Coordinates of C-alpha atoms and ligand atoms in Angstrom, one line a residue:
Chain A
M1 CA 0.0 0.0 0.0
T2 CA 1.4 3.3 -0.9
T3 CA 1.5 6.3 1.4
D4 CA -1.0 7.9 -0.7
Q5 CA -3.5 5.3 -0.2
T6 CA -2.8 5.4 3.6
A7 CA -3.5 9.1 3.6
L8 CA -6.6 8.7 1.4
L9 CA -8.0 6.0 3.8
Q10 CA -7.4 8.4 6.6
Y11 CA -9.1 11.2 4.7
A12 CA -12.2 9.2 3.8
L13 CA -12.3 8.0 7.4
G14 CA -12.2 11.5 8.8
E15 CA -15.3 12.4 6.6
A16 CA -17.1 9.3 7.5
D17 CA -16.6 9.7 11.2
D18 CA -17.7 13.4 11.0
A19 CA -20.8 12.3 9.3
L20 CA -21.7 9.3 11.5
I21 CA -21.2 11.0 14.9
L22 CA -23.2 14.1 13.8
G23 CA -25.9 11.7 12.3
Q24 CA -25.9 9.8 15.6
R25 CA -26.3 13.0 17.5
L26 CA -29.1 14.3 15.4
C27 CA -31.1 11.1 15.7
E28 CA -31.3 11.7 19.5
W29 CA -33.9 14.4 18.6
C30 CA -36.4 11.8 17.4
Y31 CA -39.6 12.3 19.3
H32 CA -37.9 15.1 21.4
A33 CA -38.3 18.0 19.2
P34 CA -40.3 21.1 20.0
Y35 CA -43.1 19.8 17.6
L36 CA -43.8 17.0 15.3
E37 CA -42.9 18.5 12.0
E38 CA -39.5 19.3 13.5
D39 CA -39.0 15.6 14.6
L40 CA -39.5 14.6 10.9
A41 CA -37.1 17.5 9.6
L42 CA -34.3 16.6 12.0
A43 CA -34.8 13.0 11.2
N44 CA -34.2 13.8 7.5
V45 CA -31.0 15.7 8.3
S46 CA -29.9 12.9 10.4
L47 CA -30.5 10.4 7.6
D48 CA -28.5 12.5 5.1
F49 CA -25.5 12.4 7.4
L50 CA -25.9 8.7 8.1
G51 CA -26.0 8.2 4.3
R52 CA -23.1 10.2 3.8
A53 CA -21.2 8.3 6.5
Q54 CA -22.1 5.0 4.7
N55 CA -20.7 6.3 1.5
F56 CA -17.5 7.5 2.9
Y57 CA -17.1 4.2 4.9
Q58 CA -17.7 2.1 1.9
Y59 CA -15.0 3.9 0.1
A60 CA -12.7 3.6 3.2
A61 CA -13.4 -0.1 3.2
Q62 CA -12.1 -0.5 -0.3
L63 CA -8.9 1.2 0.7
D64 CA -8.5 -0.6 4.1
P65 CA -5.4 -2.9 4.0
Q66 CA -7.2 -4.8 6.9
Q67 CA -10.4 -5.2 4.6
R68 CA -12.8 -4.1 7.2
T69 CA -16.3 -3.6 6.1
A70 CA -18.1 -0.2 6.2
D71 CA -20.0 -1.5 9.3
Q72 CA -16.9 -2.8 11.0
L73 CA -15.2 0.7 10.6
A74 CA -18.2 2.2 12.2
M75 CA -18.9 -0.3 14.8
L76 CA -15.6 -1.8 16.0
R77 CA -13.1 1.0 16.2
D78 CA -12.5 2.4 19.6
S79 CA -12.5 6.2 20.4
R80 CA -8.8 6.7 20.0
E81 CA -9.1 5.5 16.4
F82 CA -12.0 7.8 15.5
R83 CA -11.0 10.8 13.6
N84 CA -14.1 13.1 13.8
L85 CA -14.0 16.7 14.7
L86 CA -14.9 17.5 18.2
I87 CA -17.7 19.8 17.3
V88 CA -19.8 16.9 16.0
E89 CA -19.6 14.7 19.1
L90 CA -20.8 17.4 21.7
P91 CA -24.2 16.4 23.2
I92 CA -27.1 17.9 21.4
G93 CA -27.9 20.4 24.4
D94 CA -31.2 22.5 23.8
F95 CA -32.7 23.1 20.4
A96 CA -30.7 26.4 20.2
F97 CA -27.4 24.5 20.7
T98 CA -28.4 21.9 18.1
M99 CA -29.2 24.6 15.6
A100 CA -26.3 26.8 16.3
R101 CA -24.0 23.8 15.7
Q102 CA -25.8 22.9 12.6
F103 CA -25.8 26.3 11.1
L104 CA -21.9 26.6 11.7
L105 CA -21.3 23.3 10.3
D106 CA -23.8 23.6 7.4
C107 CA -21.9 26.8 6.3
F108 CA -18.8 24.8 6.4
Y109 CA -20.1 21.9 4.4
V110 CA -21.5 24.0 1.7
E111 CA -18.1 25.3 1.0
F112 CA -16.2 22.1 1.8
M113 CA -18.4 19.9 -0.4
T114 CA -18.4 22.3 -3.3
A115 CA -14.5 22.2 -3.1
L116 CA -14.5 18.4 -2.7
Q117 CA -16.6 17.9 -5.9
G118 CA -13.6 19.0 -7.8
S119 CA -11.4 16.5 -6.2
A120 CA -8.9 14.5 -8.4
D121 CA -10.2 11.5 -6.7
P122 CA -13.5 10.5 -8.5
N123 CA -14.9 8.7 -5.4
M124 CA -14.6 11.4 -3.1
A125 CA -15.9 13.9 -5.8
G126 CA -18.9 11.8 -6.4
I127 CA -19.8 11.4 -2.7
A128 CA -19.4 15.3 -2.5
A129 CA -21.6 15.8 -5.4
K130 CA -24.6 14.2 -3.7
A131 CA -23.6 15.7 -0.3
I132 CA -23.5 19.2 -1.7
K133 CA -27.3 19.3 -2.4
E134 CA -28.1 17.9 1.0
S135 CA -26.0 20.6 2.6
Q136 CA -27.5 23.5 0.8
Y137 CA -30.9 22.2 1.9
H138 CA -29.6 21.9 5.5
L139 CA -28.2 25.3 5.4
R140 CA -31.4 26.8 4.3
R141 CA -33.1 25.2 7.3
S142 CA -30.5 26.0 10.0
H143 CA -30.1 29.6 8.7
E144 CA -33.9 30.0 9.0
W145 CA -33.6 28.8 12.5
L146 CA -30.8 30.9 13.4
L147 CA -33.1 33.9 12.5
R148 CA -36.1 32.6 14.1
L149 CA -34.2 32.0 17.4
G150 CA -31.9 35.1 17.2
D151 CA -34.9 37.4 16.4
G152 CA -37.7 35.7 18.0
T153 CA -38.2 36.1 21.8
E154 CA -35.8 37.5 24.4
E155 CA -35.5 33.9 25.7
S156 CA -34.7 32.5 22.3
H157 CA -32.1 35.1 21.6
R158 CA -30.5 34.5 25.0
R159 CA -30.3 30.7 24.4
M160 CA -28.9 31.2 20.9
Q161 CA -26.3 33.6 22.1
I162 CA -25.1 31.0 24.9
A163 CA -25.1 28.3 22.3
L164 CA -22.8 30.2 20.0
D165 CA -20.5 31.2 22.9
Q166 CA -20.3 27.6 23.9
I167 CA -19.6 26.2 20.4
W168 CA -17.3 28.8 19.1
G169 CA -14.0 27.4 20.3
Y170 CA -14.8 24.1 18.4
T171 CA -15.1 25.7 15.1
M172 CA -11.4 26.3 14.5
E173 CA -10.7 22.7 14.1
M174 CA -12.8 22.6 10.9
F175 CA -10.1 24.9 9.0
E176 CA -7.1 22.9 10.0
N177 CA -5.7 20.3 7.6
S178 CA -4.6 17.0 9.0
P179 CA -1.2 15.5 8.0
A180 CA -3.2 13.2 5.5
E181 CA -5.0 16.2 4.1
N182 CA -1.7 18.1 3.5
E183 CA -0.2 15.1 1.8
L184 CA -3.3 14.7 -0.5
L185 CA -3.3 18.6 -1.2
A186 CA -0.7 18.5 -3.7
E187 CA -2.4 15.9 -5.9
G188 CA -5.6 18.0 -5.9
I189 CA -7.5 15.1 -3.8
A190 CA -7.9 16.9 -0.5
V191 CA -9.6 20.3 0.1
D192 CA -7.6 23.0 1.6
R193 CA -9.5 23.6 4.7
S194 CA -7.8 26.8 5.8
A195 CA -8.7 28.3 2.4
L196 CA -12.4 28.0 3.2
K197 CA -12.3 30.2 6.2
P198 CA -12.9 33.7 4.6
A199 CA -16.0 32.4 2.7
W200 CA -17.3 30.8 5.9
D201 CA -16.7 34.0 8.0
T202 CA -18.7 35.9 5.5
R203 CA -21.7 33.7 5.5
V204 CA -21.7 33.4 9.3
N205 CA -21.1 37.2 10.0
T206 CA -23.9 38.2 7.6
A207 CA -26.3 35.7 9.1
L208 CA -25.4 36.7 12.7
V209 CA -26.0 40.3 12.0
E210 CA -29.4 39.5 10.4
A211 CA -30.2 37.3 13.4
T212 CA -29.2 40.2 15.8
L213 CA -26.6 38.0 17.5
S214 CA -23.0 38.8 18.2
R215 CA -20.2 36.8 16.9
P216 CA -18.2 35.4 19.8
E217 CA -14.5 36.3 20.4
D218 CA -11.9 34.2 18.7
G219 CA -9.9 33.7 21.9
W220 CA -10.2 30.1 22.8
S221 CA -10.2 27.0 20.8
V222 CA -10.3 23.2 21.3
R223 CA -8.7 20.8 19.1
G224 CA -7.8 17.0 19.0
G225 CA -10.4 15.0 17.0
R226 CA -8.3 14.4 14.0
D227 CA -5.5 12.9 16.3
G228 CA -8.1 10.7 18.1
I229 CA -8.1 12.9 21.3
H230 CA -11.8 13.2 22.0
T231 CA -14.0 14.8 24.6
E232 CA -15.2 12.6 27.4
H233 CA -18.7 12.4 25.6
H234 CA -17.3 10.4 22.7
G235 CA -16.7 7.1 24.6
H236 CA -20.4 7.2 25.8
L237 CA -21.7 7.8 22.3
L238 CA -19.7 4.9 21.1
S239 CA -20.9 2.6 23.9
E240 CA -24.5 3.2 22.6
L241 CA -23.7 3.2 18.8
Q242 CA -21.6 -0.1 19.1
F243 CA -23.6 -1.9 21.7
L244 CA -24.9 -4.8 19.6
Q245 CA -21.7 -5.4 17.6
R246 CA -19.7 -5.4 20.8
A247 CA -22.0 -7.6 22.7
Y248 CA -22.6 -10.2 19.9
P249 CA -19.5 -10.0 17.9
G250 CA -19.2 -11.3 14.4
L251 CA -22.9 -11.7 13.7
E252 CA -25.0 -10.8 10.6
W253 CA -28.0 -8.4 11.4
Chain B
M1 CA -92.6 17.0 17.3
T2 CA -91.1 20.4 16.4
E3 CA -90.2 21.4 12.9
F4 CA -86.6 21.5 13.9
S5 CA -86.4 18.0 14.9
V6 CA -88.3 16.8 12.0
N7 CA -85.6 18.4 9.8
D8 CA -83.0 16.9 11.9
A9 CA -84.5 13.5 11.6
E10 CA -84.7 14.0 7.9
L11 CA -81.1 15.1 7.6
E12 CA -80.0 12.2 9.7
K13 CA -81.9 9.9 7.4
R14 CA -80.4 11.4 4.2
F15 CA -77.0 11.2 5.8
Q16 CA -77.6 7.4 6.5
D17 CA -78.7 6.9 3.0
R18 CA -75.5 8.4 1.7
V19 CA -73.5 6.2 4.0
D20 CA -75.5 3.1 3.0
D21 CA -74.9 4.0 -0.6
E22 CA -71.1 4.0 0.0
Q23 CA -70.9 7.8 -0.6
K24 CA -68.0 9.3 1.2
I25 CA -68.9 12.1 3.9
E26 CA -66.8 15.2 3.3
P27 CA -65.7 17.9 5.9
K28 CA -68.4 20.4 4.6
D29 CA -71.2 17.9 4.5
W30 CA -73.9 17.9 7.3
M31 CA -73.2 15.1 9.8
P32 CA -74.7 13.9 13.0
E33 CA -72.9 15.3 16.1
G34 CA -72.4 11.7 17.3
Y35 CA -70.7 10.8 14.0
R36 CA -68.4 13.8 14.3
K37 CA -67.4 13.1 18.0
N38 CA -66.9 9.4 17.3
L39 CA -64.7 10.2 14.4
I40 CA -62.5 12.8 16.3
R41 CA -62.2 10.2 19.1
Q42 CA -61.0 7.6 16.7
I43 CA -58.8 9.6 14.5
S44 CA -57.1 11.4 17.2
Q45 CA -56.5 8.0 19.0
H46 CA -55.1 6.7 15.8
A47 CA -52.8 9.8 15.4
H48 CA -51.7 9.5 19.1
S49 CA -50.9 5.9 18.5
E50 CA -48.6 6.7 15.6
V51 CA -46.7 9.4 17.5
I52 CA -46.5 7.4 20.9
G53 CA -45.4 4.5 18.8
M54 CA -42.2 6.4 17.9
Q55 CA -41.0 5.9 21.5
P56 CA -40.6 2.1 21.8
E57 CA -39.0 1.9 18.3
G58 CA -37.1 5.2 18.5
N59 CA -35.6 3.5 21.7
W60 CA -33.3 1.6 19.5
I61 CA -32.2 4.0 16.7
S62 CA -29.0 4.8 18.6
R63 CA -28.1 1.2 19.1
A64 CA -29.1 -0.3 15.7
P65 CA -26.5 -3.0 14.7
T66 CA -25.5 -1.7 11.3
L67 CA -25.6 1.6 9.3
R68 CA -28.4 0.2 7.0
R69 CA -30.6 -1.0 9.8
K70 CA -30.1 2.3 11.6
M71 CA -31.2 4.3 8.6
I72 CA -34.2 1.9 7.9
L73 CA -35.3 2.3 11.6
L74 CA -34.9 6.1 11.7
A75 CA -36.8 6.4 8.4
K76 CA -39.5 4.2 9.6
V77 CA -40.0 6.0 12.9
Q78 CA -40.0 9.3 10.9
D79 CA -42.8 7.8 8.6
E80 CA -44.8 7.0 11.8
G81 CA -44.6 10.7 12.8
G82 CA -45.7 11.5 9.3
H83 CA -48.7 9.1 9.7
G84 CA -49.4 11.2 13.0
L85 CA -49.4 14.4 10.9
Y86 CA -51.7 13.1 8.4
L87 CA -54.2 11.8 10.9
Y88 CA -54.1 15.0 13.1
S89 CA -54.9 17.0 9.9
A90 CA -57.8 14.5 9.1
A91 CA -59.1 15.2 12.6
E92 CA -58.8 18.9 12.2
T93 CA -61.2 18.9 9.2
L94 CA -63.8 17.9 11.8
G95 CA -63.0 20.9 13.8
A96 CA -60.6 19.5 16.4
S97 CA -57.4 21.5 17.0
R98 CA -54.1 19.8 17.3
E99 CA -53.4 21.8 20.5
E100 CA -56.6 20.3 22.0
M101 CA -55.9 16.7 20.9
V102 CA -52.2 17.0 22.3
E103 CA -53.8 18.3 25.5
A104 CA -56.2 15.5 25.8
L105 CA -53.3 13.1 25.4
H106 CA -51.3 14.8 28.1
E107 CA -54.3 14.8 30.4
G108 CA -55.1 11.1 29.9
R109 CA -58.4 11.9 28.3
A110 CA -57.4 10.5 24.9
K111 CA -56.1 7.1 24.4
Y112 CA -53.4 5.5 22.1
A113 CA -52.7 1.9 21.1
S114 CA -52.1 0.2 24.2
I115 CA -49.3 -2.1 22.9
F116 CA -47.0 0.9 23.1
N117 CA -47.1 0.7 26.8
Y118 CA -45.0 -2.5 26.6
P119 CA -41.1 -1.8 26.7
S120 CA -38.8 -2.7 23.7
L121 CA -36.1 -4.6 25.3
T122 CA -33.9 -6.1 22.7
W123 CA -33.1 -5.5 18.9
A124 CA -35.4 -8.4 18.2
D125 CA -38.3 -6.3 19.5
I126 CA -37.7 -3.9 16.5
G127 CA -38.2 -6.5 13.8
T128 CA -41.2 -8.0 15.7
I129 CA -42.8 -4.6 16.2
G130 CA -42.5 -4.1 12.5
W131 CA -43.8 -7.6 11.8
L132 CA -46.6 -7.9 14.2
V133 CA -47.6 -4.3 15.1
D134 CA -47.5 -2.9 11.8
G135 CA -49.0 -6.1 10.5
A136 CA -51.9 -5.9 12.8
A137 CA -52.3 -2.0 12.0
I138 CA -52.4 -3.1 8.3
V139 CA -55.2 -5.6 8.8
N140 CA -57.1 -2.8 10.6
Q141 CA -56.3 0.1 8.2
I142 CA -57.1 -2.0 4.9
S143 CA -60.6 -2.2 6.2
L144 CA -60.5 1.5 7.2
Q145 CA -59.6 2.5 3.6
R146 CA -63.3 2.0 3.0
T147 CA -64.3 4.1 6.0
S148 CA -67.3 6.6 5.3
Y149 CA -65.4 9.7 6.2
G150 CA -63.4 11.0 3.0
P151 CA -60.4 12.5 4.6
Y152 CA -59.9 9.5 7.0
S153 CA -60.3 6.9 4.2
R154 CA -57.7 8.9 2.0
A155 CA -55.2 9.1 4.9
M156 CA -55.4 5.4 5.3
I157 CA -54.9 4.7 1.8
R158 CA -51.7 6.7 1.9
I159 CA -50.7 5.3 5.3
C160 CA -51.3 1.7 4.3
K161 CA -48.6 1.6 1.6
E162 CA -46.0 2.7 4.0
E163 CA -47.1 0.2 6.7
S164 CA -46.7 -2.7 4.3
F165 CA -43.3 -1.5 3.7
H166 CA -42.4 -1.4 7.5
Q167 CA -44.0 -4.7 7.9
R168 CA -41.8 -6.4 5.2
Q169 CA -38.7 -4.5 6.6
G170 CA -39.5 -5.7 10.1
Y171 CA -40.0 -9.3 8.9
E172 CA -36.8 -9.2 6.9
S173 CA -34.8 -8.1 9.9
L174 CA -36.4 -11.0 11.8
I175 CA -35.3 -13.4 9.1
A176 CA -31.7 -12.3 9.7
L177 CA -32.1 -13.2 13.4
A178 CA -34.0 -16.5 12.7
H179 CA -31.1 -17.6 10.3
G180 CA -28.5 -16.3 12.6
S181 CA -26.8 -17.6 15.7
A182 CA -28.6 -19.5 18.6
E183 CA -28.5 -16.4 20.7
Q184 CA -30.1 -14.4 17.8
K185 CA -32.8 -16.9 17.3
A186 CA -33.4 -16.9 21.1
M187 CA -33.7 -13.3 21.0
A188 CA -36.4 -13.4 18.2
Q189 CA -38.3 -16.1 20.0
D190 CA -38.3 -14.1 23.1
A191 CA -39.6 -10.9 21.4
L192 CA -42.4 -13.0 19.8
N193 CA -43.4 -14.4 23.2
R194 CA -43.6 -10.9 24.5
W195 CA -45.4 -9.1 21.6
W196 CA -47.7 -11.8 20.4
W197 CA -50.5 -11.4 22.9
P198 CA -50.5 -7.6 23.0
S199 CA -50.7 -7.7 19.1
L200 CA -53.8 -9.6 19.4
M201 CA -55.2 -7.2 21.9
M202 CA -54.7 -4.4 19.3
F203 CA -58.1 -5.2 17.8
G204 CA -59.9 -4.4 21.1
P205 CA -62.5 -6.2 23.1
H206 CA -64.7 -9.0 21.8
D207 CA -67.5 -7.8 19.6
A208 CA -70.0 -8.4 22.2
E209 CA -68.1 -6.1 24.6
S210 CA -67.0 -3.4 22.3
A211 CA -68.6 0.0 23.5
H212 CA -68.4 1.9 20.2
S213 CA -68.7 -0.9 17.6
G214 CA -72.5 -1.1 16.9
Q215 CA -72.9 2.6 15.9
S216 CA -69.5 2.6 14.2
M217 CA -70.5 -0.2 11.9
K218 CA -73.8 1.4 11.1
W219 CA -72.1 4.7 10.1
K220 CA -69.4 2.6 8.4
I221 CA -66.8 4.3 10.3
K222 CA -65.7 0.8 11.1
R223 CA -66.0 -1.8 8.4
K224 CA -65.2 -5.0 10.0
S225 CA -65.6 -6.3 13.5
N226 CA -63.0 -6.5 16.1
D227 CA -63.0 -10.4 16.2
T228 CA -63.1 -10.7 12.3
L229 CA -60.1 -8.4 12.1
R230 CA -58.2 -10.5 14.8
Q231 CA -59.0 -13.7 12.9
D232 CA -57.7 -12.2 9.6
F233 CA -54.5 -11.3 11.4
V234 CA -53.9 -14.5 13.1
D235 CA -54.7 -16.4 9.8
Q236 CA -52.0 -14.3 8.0
T237 CA -49.4 -14.3 10.6
V238 CA -49.1 -17.9 11.7
P239 CA -47.6 -19.2 8.3
Q240 CA -45.1 -16.2 8.6
A241 CA -44.0 -17.5 12.0
D242 CA -43.7 -21.0 10.6
F243 CA -41.6 -19.7 7.9
L244 CA -39.2 -18.1 10.5
G245 CA -39.1 -21.2 12.5
L246 CA -40.4 -19.4 15.6
E247 CA -43.1 -20.8 17.8
I248 CA -46.3 -18.7 18.7
P249 CA -46.8 -18.8 22.4
D250 CA -50.3 -20.2 22.4
P251 CA -50.8 -24.0 23.1
D252 CA -54.3 -23.7 21.8
L253 CA -53.5 -22.4 18.3
K254 CA -54.3 -24.9 15.5
W255 CA -55.7 -25.0 12.1
N256 CA -59.4 -25.7 12.0
E257 CA -60.3 -27.3 8.7
E258 CA -64.0 -27.0 9.1
R259 CA -63.8 -23.2 9.8
G260 CA -60.9 -22.6 7.3
H261 CA -59.4 -20.6 10.0
Y262 CA -56.9 -20.9 12.9
D263 CA -58.5 -21.4 16.3
F264 CA -56.5 -19.6 19.1
G265 CA -56.5 -19.3 22.9
E266 CA -58.2 -16.6 24.9
I267 CA -56.6 -13.3 25.4
D268 CA -55.9 -12.4 29.0
W269 CA -58.5 -9.8 29.3
E270 CA -57.6 -8.8 32.7
E271 CA -54.1 -7.9 31.6
F272 CA -55.9 -5.9 28.6
Q273 CA -57.9 -4.0 31.1
R274 CA -54.9 -3.2 33.3
V275 CA -52.9 -1.8 30.5
I276 CA -55.6 0.2 29.0
S277 CA -56.5 1.7 32.3
G278 CA -53.0 2.9 32.9
D279 CA -51.0 0.2 34.7
G280 CA -48.9 -1.1 31.9
M281 CA -45.1 -0.9 32.4
C282 CA -44.5 2.3 30.2
N283 CA -47.9 4.2 30.4
R284 CA -46.7 6.9 32.5
D285 CA -43.3 7.2 30.8
R286 CA -44.8 7.4 27.3
V287 CA -47.1 10.3 28.0
A288 CA -44.4 12.0 30.4
T289 CA -41.8 11.9 27.6
H290 CA -44.3 13.2 25.1
K291 CA -45.4 16.1 27.4
K292 CA -41.7 16.9 28.3
A293 CA -40.7 17.3 24.7
H294 CA -43.7 19.5 24.3
D295 CA -43.1 21.6 27.3
D296 CA -39.2 21.9 26.6
G297 CA -40.2 22.9 23.1
A298 CA -42.6 25.8 24.3
W299 CA -39.9 28.5 24.1
V300 CA -39.0 27.5 20.5
R301 CA -42.7 27.6 19.3
D302 CA -42.9 31.0 21.1
A303 CA -40.0 32.2 19.2
L304 CA -41.3 30.9 15.9
R305 CA -44.6 32.8 16.6
A306 CA -42.8 36.0 17.5
Y307 CA -40.6 36.0 14.5
E308 CA -43.3 35.3 12.2
A309 CA -45.2 38.3 13.6
K310 CA -42.2 40.5 13.3
K311 CA -41.7 39.5 9.8
A312 CA -45.4 40.2 9.0
N313 CA -45.2 43.5 10.6
K314 CA -42.1 44.4 8.5
S315 CA -43.8 43.4 5.3
E316 CA -46.9 45.4 6.3
A317 CA -44.8 48.5 7.1
A318 CA -42.7 48.2 3.7
Ligands
FE2_401 FE1 -48.0 4.1 11.1
FE2_402 FE1 -45.6 1.7 10.4

């Protein structure tokens, strides 16, 4: 296996892990949302991310020298091997927290998937082509919620501002290239994350003004996900996600 | 007799003639107050069942064994929520508001399918619920496609297609268990043992004891009696259990050549009463969970209303 293939596997796994962990978090809303229509809408978004995870894992499985399947990659790696960004693993919090996170991620994904569509790797480009349409829809929704909650009642404004302040430090990690990504940049396979920051800033700043919310200070930031250094929440999420495969190893379901 | 009551009687006769003639009753048509009330009760109960049913199944979304199973289950639970929405809308055409219906659920005045007061304990419960509970729902809903109230009938036609899909998916996931390891097979058998009788209870009391049945049949809200539907369900389900190699937990179950149907044992009606009247394992949890989500979401709904009002003001001013 060439170095390139190792890097590509890491790249696909990182994207797969991001999508899976976020999808897993979003499905926690099922039958807990503020009203029934929103239960269904959040399930839709969750399904998109789970589907995206499956696509990236299937590709990773093709590249895996250990020949693990997509499900084995999702269900049988421990926390230290997961490469997801910290922002996706944070607990769902209240509805404002979930929507603030979603908005910040959707702004990122719209830029990221657009760029990834042009990847020199046709598999990654193909997955991105489907994902971009989903992310555009997700962003329309989360942007609308940012406005509604930011410019709704005093209470909703207060909650949304708190949510943004709590998440802000986790956004920096989105714009940092992993060693694998740096390696793949030269071949035009990976997206240069740092280059997406100005467009993301513009989107976010414009929406925050419109929603009468203030942009948190850039002072603190937390990182570690791409190195497998996760928050303490991560292990608990995995213990649920992986329960059956761990309790009954090696079976077909 | 006053002139008013003569008219009323006349209207009622015309109404019954239309029902007898298999014409659909539509929201703007005249209908007896009892018909309206009976329908609101039945449709809202049906809507609540779809929504409360999201809980025992949703309980396993985060733990589904594979990505594919997780997506299938999440999409299924989402469909059930969608069924709830169509049905709330159908009830709204009769003048009931969703707020009132949800309030009645929270206050225990409205019922929902009692089977959802049983806990979902293992992964096999998910396949079993799809197979048996959706299966029983289909038997009931196929007959309701011909119900006399137009919006309800149309909702049933739409919902039935999805329920059949759910039932096949549930059954397919049980096949995987039945063909799997000894542990998986035992898991499937255990789930069948626990869900079989509650599934038969879904069809309600015997015809002779069913409080609303007579009038509902006359108005063609209901098209088949509880016992007939239950028999249909047993007849279709026994061969499916045989195919899985699972044993239905009923020593009295056997094919009756003369009747052309399966004979089956008597339901534990005491348990039926106990769970219906609130003493099932999950009754309190189910309603409390629904109410908590509703209460926790109040500030979001307030924000949405406030935002919409501001937007309307702005566009008026512009
Ligand atoms: Fe349903
Ligand atoms: Fe269903």
